[in-house]
Short mmCIF file of C-alpha atoms in Angstrom, two decimals:
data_model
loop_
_atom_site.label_atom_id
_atom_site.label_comp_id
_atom_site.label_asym_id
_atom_site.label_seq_id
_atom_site.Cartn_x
_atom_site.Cartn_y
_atom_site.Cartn_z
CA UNK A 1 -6.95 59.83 53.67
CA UNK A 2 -7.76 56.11 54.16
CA UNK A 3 -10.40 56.15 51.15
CA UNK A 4 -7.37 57.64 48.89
CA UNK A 5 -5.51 54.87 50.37
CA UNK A 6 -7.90 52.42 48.95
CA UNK A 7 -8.31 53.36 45.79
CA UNK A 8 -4.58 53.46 45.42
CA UNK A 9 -4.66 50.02 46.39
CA UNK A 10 -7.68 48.91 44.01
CA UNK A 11 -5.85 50.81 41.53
CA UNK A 12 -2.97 48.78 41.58
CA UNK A 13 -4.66 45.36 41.90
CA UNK A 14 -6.54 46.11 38.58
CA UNK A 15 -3.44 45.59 36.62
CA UNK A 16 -2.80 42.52 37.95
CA UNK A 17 -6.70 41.03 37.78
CA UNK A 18 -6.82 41.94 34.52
CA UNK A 19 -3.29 39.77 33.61
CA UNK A 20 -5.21 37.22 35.66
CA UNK A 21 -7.96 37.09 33.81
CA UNK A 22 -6.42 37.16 30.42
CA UNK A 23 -4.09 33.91 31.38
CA UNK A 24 -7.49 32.11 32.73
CA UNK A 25 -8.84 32.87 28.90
CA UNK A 26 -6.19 31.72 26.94
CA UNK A 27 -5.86 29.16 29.53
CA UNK A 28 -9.24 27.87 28.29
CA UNK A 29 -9.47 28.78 24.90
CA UNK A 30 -6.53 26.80 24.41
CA UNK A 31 -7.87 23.74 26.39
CA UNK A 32 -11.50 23.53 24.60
CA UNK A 33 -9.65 23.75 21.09
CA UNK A 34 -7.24 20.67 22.01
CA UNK A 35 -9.96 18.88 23.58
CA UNK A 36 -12.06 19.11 20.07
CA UNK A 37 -8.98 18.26 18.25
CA UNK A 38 -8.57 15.03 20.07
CA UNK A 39 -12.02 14.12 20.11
CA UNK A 40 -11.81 14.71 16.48
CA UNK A 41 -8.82 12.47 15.93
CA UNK A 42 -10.53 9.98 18.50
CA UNK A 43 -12.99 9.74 15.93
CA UNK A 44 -11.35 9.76 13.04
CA UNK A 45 -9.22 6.77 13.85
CA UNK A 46 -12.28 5.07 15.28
CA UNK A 47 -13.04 3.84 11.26
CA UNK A 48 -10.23 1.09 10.22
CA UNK A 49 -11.64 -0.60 7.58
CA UNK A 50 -9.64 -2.97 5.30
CA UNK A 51 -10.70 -4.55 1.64
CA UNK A 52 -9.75 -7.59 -0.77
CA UNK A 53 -9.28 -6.63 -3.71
CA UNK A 54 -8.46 -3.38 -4.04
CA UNK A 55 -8.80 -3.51 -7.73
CA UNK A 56 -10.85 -6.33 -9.81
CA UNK A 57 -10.01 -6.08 -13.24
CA UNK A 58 -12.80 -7.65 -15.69
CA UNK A 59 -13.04 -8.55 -19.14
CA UNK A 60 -16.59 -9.17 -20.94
CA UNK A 61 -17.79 -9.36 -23.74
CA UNK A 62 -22.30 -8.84 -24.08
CA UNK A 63 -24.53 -9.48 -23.80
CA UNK A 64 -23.49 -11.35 -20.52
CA UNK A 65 -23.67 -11.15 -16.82
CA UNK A 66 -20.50 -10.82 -14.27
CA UNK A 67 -19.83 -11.73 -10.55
CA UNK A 68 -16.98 -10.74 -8.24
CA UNK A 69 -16.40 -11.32 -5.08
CA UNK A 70 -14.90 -8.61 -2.26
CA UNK A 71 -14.53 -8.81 1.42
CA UNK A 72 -14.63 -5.46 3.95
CA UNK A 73 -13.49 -6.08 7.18
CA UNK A 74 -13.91 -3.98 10.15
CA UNK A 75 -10.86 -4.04 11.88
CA UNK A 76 -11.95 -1.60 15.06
CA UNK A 77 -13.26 -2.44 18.25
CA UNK A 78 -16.59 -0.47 17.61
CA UNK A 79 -19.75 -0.98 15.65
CA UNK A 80 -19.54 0.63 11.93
CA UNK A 81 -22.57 1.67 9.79
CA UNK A 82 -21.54 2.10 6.01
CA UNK A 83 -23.44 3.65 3.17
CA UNK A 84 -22.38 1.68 -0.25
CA UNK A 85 -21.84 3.79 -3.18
CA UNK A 86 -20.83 3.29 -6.55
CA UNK A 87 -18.46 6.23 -8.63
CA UNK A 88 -17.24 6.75 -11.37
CA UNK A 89 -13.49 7.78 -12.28
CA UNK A 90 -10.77 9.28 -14.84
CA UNK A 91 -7.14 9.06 -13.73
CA UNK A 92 -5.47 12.20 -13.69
CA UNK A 93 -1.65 12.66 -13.52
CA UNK A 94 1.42 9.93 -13.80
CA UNK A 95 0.58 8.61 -10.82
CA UNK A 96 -3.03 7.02 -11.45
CA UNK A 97 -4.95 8.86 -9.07
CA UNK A 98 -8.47 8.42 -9.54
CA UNK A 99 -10.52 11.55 -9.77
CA UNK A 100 -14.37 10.77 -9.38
CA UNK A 101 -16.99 11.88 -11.94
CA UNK A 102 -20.24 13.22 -12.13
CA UNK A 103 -23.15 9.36 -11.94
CA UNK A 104 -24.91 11.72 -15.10
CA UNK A 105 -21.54 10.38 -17.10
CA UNK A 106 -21.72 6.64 -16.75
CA UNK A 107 -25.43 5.58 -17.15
CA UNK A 108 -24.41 1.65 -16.87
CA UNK A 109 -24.35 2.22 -12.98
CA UNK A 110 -27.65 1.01 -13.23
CA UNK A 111 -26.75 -2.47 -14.50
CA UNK A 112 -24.74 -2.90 -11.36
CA UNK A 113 -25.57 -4.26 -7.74
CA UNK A 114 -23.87 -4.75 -4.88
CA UNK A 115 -25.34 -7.77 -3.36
CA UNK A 116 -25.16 -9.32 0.29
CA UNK A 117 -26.53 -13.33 0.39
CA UNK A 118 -27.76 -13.05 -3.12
CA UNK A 119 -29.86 -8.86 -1.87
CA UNK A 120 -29.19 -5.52 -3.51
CA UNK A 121 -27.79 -3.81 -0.38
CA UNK A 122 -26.76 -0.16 -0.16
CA UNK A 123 -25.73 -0.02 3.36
CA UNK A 124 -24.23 -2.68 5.86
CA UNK A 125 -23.11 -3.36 9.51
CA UNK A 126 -20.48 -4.26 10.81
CA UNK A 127 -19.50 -5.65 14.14
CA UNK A 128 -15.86 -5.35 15.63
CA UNK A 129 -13.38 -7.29 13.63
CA UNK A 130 -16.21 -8.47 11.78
CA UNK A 131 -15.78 -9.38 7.63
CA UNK A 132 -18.08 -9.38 5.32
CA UNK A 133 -18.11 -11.08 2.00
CA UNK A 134 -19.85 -8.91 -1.11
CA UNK A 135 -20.84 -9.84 -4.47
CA UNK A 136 -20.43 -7.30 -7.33
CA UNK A 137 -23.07 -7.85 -10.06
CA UNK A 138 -23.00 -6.53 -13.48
CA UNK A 139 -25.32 -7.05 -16.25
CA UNK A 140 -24.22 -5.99 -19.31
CA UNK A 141 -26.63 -6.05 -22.73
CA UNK A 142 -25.99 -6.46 -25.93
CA UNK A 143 -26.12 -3.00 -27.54
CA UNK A 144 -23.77 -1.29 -24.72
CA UNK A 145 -20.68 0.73 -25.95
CA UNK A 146 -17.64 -1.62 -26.02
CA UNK A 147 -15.42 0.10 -24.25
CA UNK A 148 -13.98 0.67 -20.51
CA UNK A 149 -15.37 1.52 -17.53
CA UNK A 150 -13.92 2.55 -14.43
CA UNK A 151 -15.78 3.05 -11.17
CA UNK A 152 -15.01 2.45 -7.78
CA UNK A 153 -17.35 0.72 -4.60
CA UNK A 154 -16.98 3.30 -1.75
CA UNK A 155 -17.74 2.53 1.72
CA UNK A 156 -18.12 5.08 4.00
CA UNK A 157 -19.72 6.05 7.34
CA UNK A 158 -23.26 6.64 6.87
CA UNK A 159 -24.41 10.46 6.84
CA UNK A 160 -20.97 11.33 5.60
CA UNK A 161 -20.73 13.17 2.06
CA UNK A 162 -19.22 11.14 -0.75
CA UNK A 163 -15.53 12.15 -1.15
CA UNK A 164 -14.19 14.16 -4.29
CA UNK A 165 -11.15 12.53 -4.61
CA UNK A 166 -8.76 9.60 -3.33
CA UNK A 167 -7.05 12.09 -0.67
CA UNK A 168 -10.14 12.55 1.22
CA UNK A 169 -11.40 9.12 0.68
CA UNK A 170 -8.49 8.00 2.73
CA UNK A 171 -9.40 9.78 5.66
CA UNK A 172 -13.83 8.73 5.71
CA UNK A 173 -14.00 5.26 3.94
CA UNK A 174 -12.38 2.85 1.65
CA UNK A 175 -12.90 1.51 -1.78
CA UNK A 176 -12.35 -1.46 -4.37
CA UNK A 177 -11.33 0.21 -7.28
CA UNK A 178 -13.10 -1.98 -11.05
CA UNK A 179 -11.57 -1.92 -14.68
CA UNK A 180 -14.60 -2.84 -16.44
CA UNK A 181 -13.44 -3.79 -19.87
CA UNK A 182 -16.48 -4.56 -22.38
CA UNK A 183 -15.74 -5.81 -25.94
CA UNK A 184 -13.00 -8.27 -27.64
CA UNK A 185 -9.51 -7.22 -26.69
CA UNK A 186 -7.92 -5.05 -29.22
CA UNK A 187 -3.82 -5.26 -30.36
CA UNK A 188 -2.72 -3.01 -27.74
CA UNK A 189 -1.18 0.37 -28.83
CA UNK A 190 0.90 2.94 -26.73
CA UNK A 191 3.70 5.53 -26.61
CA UNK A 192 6.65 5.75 -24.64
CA UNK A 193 6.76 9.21 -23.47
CA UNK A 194 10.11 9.01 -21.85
CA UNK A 195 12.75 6.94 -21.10
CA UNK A 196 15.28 8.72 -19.55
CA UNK A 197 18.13 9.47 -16.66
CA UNK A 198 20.53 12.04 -16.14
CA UNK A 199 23.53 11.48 -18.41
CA UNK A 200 26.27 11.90 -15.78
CA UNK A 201 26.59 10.09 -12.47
CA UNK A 202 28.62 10.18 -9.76
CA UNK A 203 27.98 7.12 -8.42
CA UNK A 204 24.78 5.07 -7.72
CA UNK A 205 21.98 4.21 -7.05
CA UNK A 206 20.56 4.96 -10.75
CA UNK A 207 16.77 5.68 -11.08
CA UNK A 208 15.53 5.99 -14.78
CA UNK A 209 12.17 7.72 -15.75
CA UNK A 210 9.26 6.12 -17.49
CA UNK A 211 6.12 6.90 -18.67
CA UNK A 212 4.08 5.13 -20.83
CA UNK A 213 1.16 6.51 -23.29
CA UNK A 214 -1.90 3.87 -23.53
CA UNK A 215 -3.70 5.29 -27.16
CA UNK A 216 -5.89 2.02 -27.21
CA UNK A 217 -9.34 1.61 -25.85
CA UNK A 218 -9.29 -0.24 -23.40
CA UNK A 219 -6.47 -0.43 -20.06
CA UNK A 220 -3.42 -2.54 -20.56
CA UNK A 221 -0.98 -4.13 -18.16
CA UNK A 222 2.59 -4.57 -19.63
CA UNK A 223 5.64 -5.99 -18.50
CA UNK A 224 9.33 -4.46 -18.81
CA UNK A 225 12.67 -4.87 -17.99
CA UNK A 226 15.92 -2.91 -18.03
CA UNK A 227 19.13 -4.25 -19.09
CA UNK A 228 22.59 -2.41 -17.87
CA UNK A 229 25.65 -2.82 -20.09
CA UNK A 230 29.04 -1.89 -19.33
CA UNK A 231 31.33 0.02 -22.01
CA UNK A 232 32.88 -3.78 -22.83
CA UNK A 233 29.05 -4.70 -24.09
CA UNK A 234 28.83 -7.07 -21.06
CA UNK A 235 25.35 -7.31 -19.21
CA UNK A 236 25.86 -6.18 -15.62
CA UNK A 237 22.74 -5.22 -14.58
CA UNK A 238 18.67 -6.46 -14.71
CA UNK A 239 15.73 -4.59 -13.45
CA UNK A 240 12.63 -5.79 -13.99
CA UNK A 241 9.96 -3.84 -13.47
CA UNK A 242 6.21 -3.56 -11.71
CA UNK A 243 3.32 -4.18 -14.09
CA UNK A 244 0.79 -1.53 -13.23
CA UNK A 245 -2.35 -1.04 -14.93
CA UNK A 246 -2.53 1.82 -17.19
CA UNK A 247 -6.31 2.94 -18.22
CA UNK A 248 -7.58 4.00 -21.80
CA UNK A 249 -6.23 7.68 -22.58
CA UNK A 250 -4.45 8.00 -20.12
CA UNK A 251 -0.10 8.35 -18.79
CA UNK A 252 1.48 6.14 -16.15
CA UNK A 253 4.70 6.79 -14.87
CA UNK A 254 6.06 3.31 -13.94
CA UNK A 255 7.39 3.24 -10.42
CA UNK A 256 10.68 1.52 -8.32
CA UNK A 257 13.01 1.78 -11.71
CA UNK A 258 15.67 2.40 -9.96
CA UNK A 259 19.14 0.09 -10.36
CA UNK A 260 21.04 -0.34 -6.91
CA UNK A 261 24.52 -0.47 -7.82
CA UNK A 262 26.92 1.64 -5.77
CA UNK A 263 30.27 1.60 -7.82
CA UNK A 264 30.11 3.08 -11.45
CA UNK A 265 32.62 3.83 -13.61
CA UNK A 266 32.72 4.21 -17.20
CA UNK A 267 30.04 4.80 -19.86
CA UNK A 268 26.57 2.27 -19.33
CA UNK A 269 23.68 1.73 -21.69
CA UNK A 270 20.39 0.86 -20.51
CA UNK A 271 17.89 -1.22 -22.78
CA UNK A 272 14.21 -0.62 -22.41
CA UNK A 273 11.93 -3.76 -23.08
CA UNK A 274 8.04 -3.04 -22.85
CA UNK A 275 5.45 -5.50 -23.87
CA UNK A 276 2.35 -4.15 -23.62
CA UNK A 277 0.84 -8.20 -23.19
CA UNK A 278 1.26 -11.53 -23.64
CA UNK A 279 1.41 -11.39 -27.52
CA UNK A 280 3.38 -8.29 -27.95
CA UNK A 281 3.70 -5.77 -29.32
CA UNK A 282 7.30 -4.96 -27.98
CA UNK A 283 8.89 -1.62 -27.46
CA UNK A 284 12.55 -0.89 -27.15
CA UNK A 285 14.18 2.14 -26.65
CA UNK A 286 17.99 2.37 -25.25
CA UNK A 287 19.80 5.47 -23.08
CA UNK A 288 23.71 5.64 -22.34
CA UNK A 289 24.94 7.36 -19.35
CA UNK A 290 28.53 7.84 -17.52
CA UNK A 291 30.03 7.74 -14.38
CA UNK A 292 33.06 8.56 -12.75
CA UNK A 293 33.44 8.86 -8.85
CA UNK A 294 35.06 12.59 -8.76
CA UNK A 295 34.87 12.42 -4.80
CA UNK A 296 36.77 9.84 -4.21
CA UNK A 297 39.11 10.07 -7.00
CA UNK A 298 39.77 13.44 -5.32
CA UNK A 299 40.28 12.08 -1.86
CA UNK A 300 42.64 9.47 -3.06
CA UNK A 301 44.77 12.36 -4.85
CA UNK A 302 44.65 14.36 -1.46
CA UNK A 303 45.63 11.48 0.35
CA UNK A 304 48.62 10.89 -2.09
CA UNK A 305 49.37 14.46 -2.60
CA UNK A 306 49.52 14.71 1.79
CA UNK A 307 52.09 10.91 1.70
CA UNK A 308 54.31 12.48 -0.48
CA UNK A 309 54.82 15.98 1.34
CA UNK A 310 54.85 14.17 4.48
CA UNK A 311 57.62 11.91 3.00
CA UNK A 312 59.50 14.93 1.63
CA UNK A 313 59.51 16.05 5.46
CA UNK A 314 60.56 13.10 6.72
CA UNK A 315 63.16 12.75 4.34
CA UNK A 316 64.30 16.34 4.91
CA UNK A 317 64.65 15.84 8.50
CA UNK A 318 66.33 12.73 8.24
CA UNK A 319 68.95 14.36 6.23
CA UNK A 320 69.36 17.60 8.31
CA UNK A 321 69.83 14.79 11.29
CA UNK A 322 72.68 12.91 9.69
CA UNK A 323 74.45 16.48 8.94
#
């Protein structure tokens, strides 16, 4: 009878050991993986690197040799060893993003150096809050192809892969982006793709699309504006926009065209002025678009349409009272 007893009891204590055991599990499956996730993050937040420029833009013409300067700072509280490498790019997209290329398609990488104090280097040091101060050297010859060439200067923790593509770049290194433009500069040619914004507004802010076309050789850098007119042909409204730097080939969509005005009302035409440099040449292209505020327009009838039935009432009222 007591042995029965017992193995009742172990019976039901199994149930419960084996809940026990299951919560002690996930208790420390769950406590290994966030340990390795912050340890991970730890890490990955341990690299803060900053760099000046960001982009050098260069124009030569060969045979000839180039220097640029560029300063990487370490701006952690550890020791950093970085691996220097050099890679090519295309831009893909409206937005610029650099997509890096195969070194088997740009064979002048070999006329380039990074040097430190005057040394080819291809790794560096640095301390905590330590800056260093580079020199990018490019020797160009006389028979190279006179067009442009865009590579960036990656630095990245040593032993770590060299990243496909700006996204991941962001999260191992950092990089100075060069234009590399070889041979006289050419009269610029492009194509507006679009100039645009949606033909009815409510009310504002207005944005307005852009994108820009650059058929010549080499990158360009132009300068626009945006004038507003009202429907009485008076100028109301100036935007004047970023110059970005569009490369050979490719489309830029150019950003923050957006014009701030709250109140509209009435038809608007917008004026496009590009010049794609200093000399021209000059592209124009003009948009109209309307507005009228519906929403308030509707409120203020509602609030009108409410004053007069709540007159009526009074009015009624006041008359039954005096009868």
């Amino acid at each position: 009878m007591e042995i029965q007893n017992s193995k009742i009891k172990m019976q039901n204590c199994n149930p419960k050991l084996k809940i026990l055991l299951r919560v002690l599990f996930i208790y420390l499956t769950l406590n290994f993986l966030f340990s390795t996730f912050n340890l991970e993050k730890a890490e990955a937040s341990a690299l803060s690197l900053s760099i000046d420029p960001s982009i050098i833009e260069i124009n030569a013409i060969p045979p000839s040799d180039t220097t640029n300067s560029l300063t990487i700072k370490n701006n952690s509280d550890n020791q950093v060893m970085l691996q220097i490498q050099l890679k090519p790019f295309k831009v893909k997209g409206g937005n610029a993003e650099p997509e890096y290329l195969s070194l088997e398609d740009f064979p002048i990488l070999k006329n380039i150096q990074i040097l430190d104090n005057k040394v080819p280097v291809e790794d560096i040091t640095l301390g905590p809050s330590q800056e260093k101060k580079l020199t990018l050297s490019i020797n160009l010859p006389e028979e190279i192809n006179q067009i442009d060439y865009y590579f960036s200067i990656i630095f990245v923790s040593q032993n770590t892969s060299i990243p496909l593509s700006t996204s991941s770049l962001n999260q191992l290194g950092i990089a100075s982006n060069i234009l590399l433009s070889v041979g006289k500069k050419e009269i610029p040619s492009a194509i507006l793709e679009e100039f645009s914004s949606d033909i009815f507004h409510e009310k504002g802010p207005v944005p307005f699309t852009i994108r820009l076309k650059n058929k010549g050789d080499h990158f360009i850098k132009p300068k626009g504006q945006i004038i507003i007119k009202n429907m009485f042909g008076q100028s109301i409204g100036r935007l004047d926009l970023p110059s970005v730097n569009i490369l050979s080939g490719s489309t830029r969509v150019i950003p923050s065209a957006l014009w701030k005005e709250d109140f509209l009302l009435g038809q608007y035409t917008a004026t496009l002025s590009i010049s794609l440099s200093d000399d021209g040449p000059i592209i124009t292209k003009s948009i109209r678009f309307f507005s009228f505020p519906f929403g308030t327009a509707m409120m203020i009838t509602a609030i009108a349409i409410l004053l007069v039935i709540i007159g009526k009432k009074v009015e009624y009222w006041y008359n039954n009272r005096l009868n």
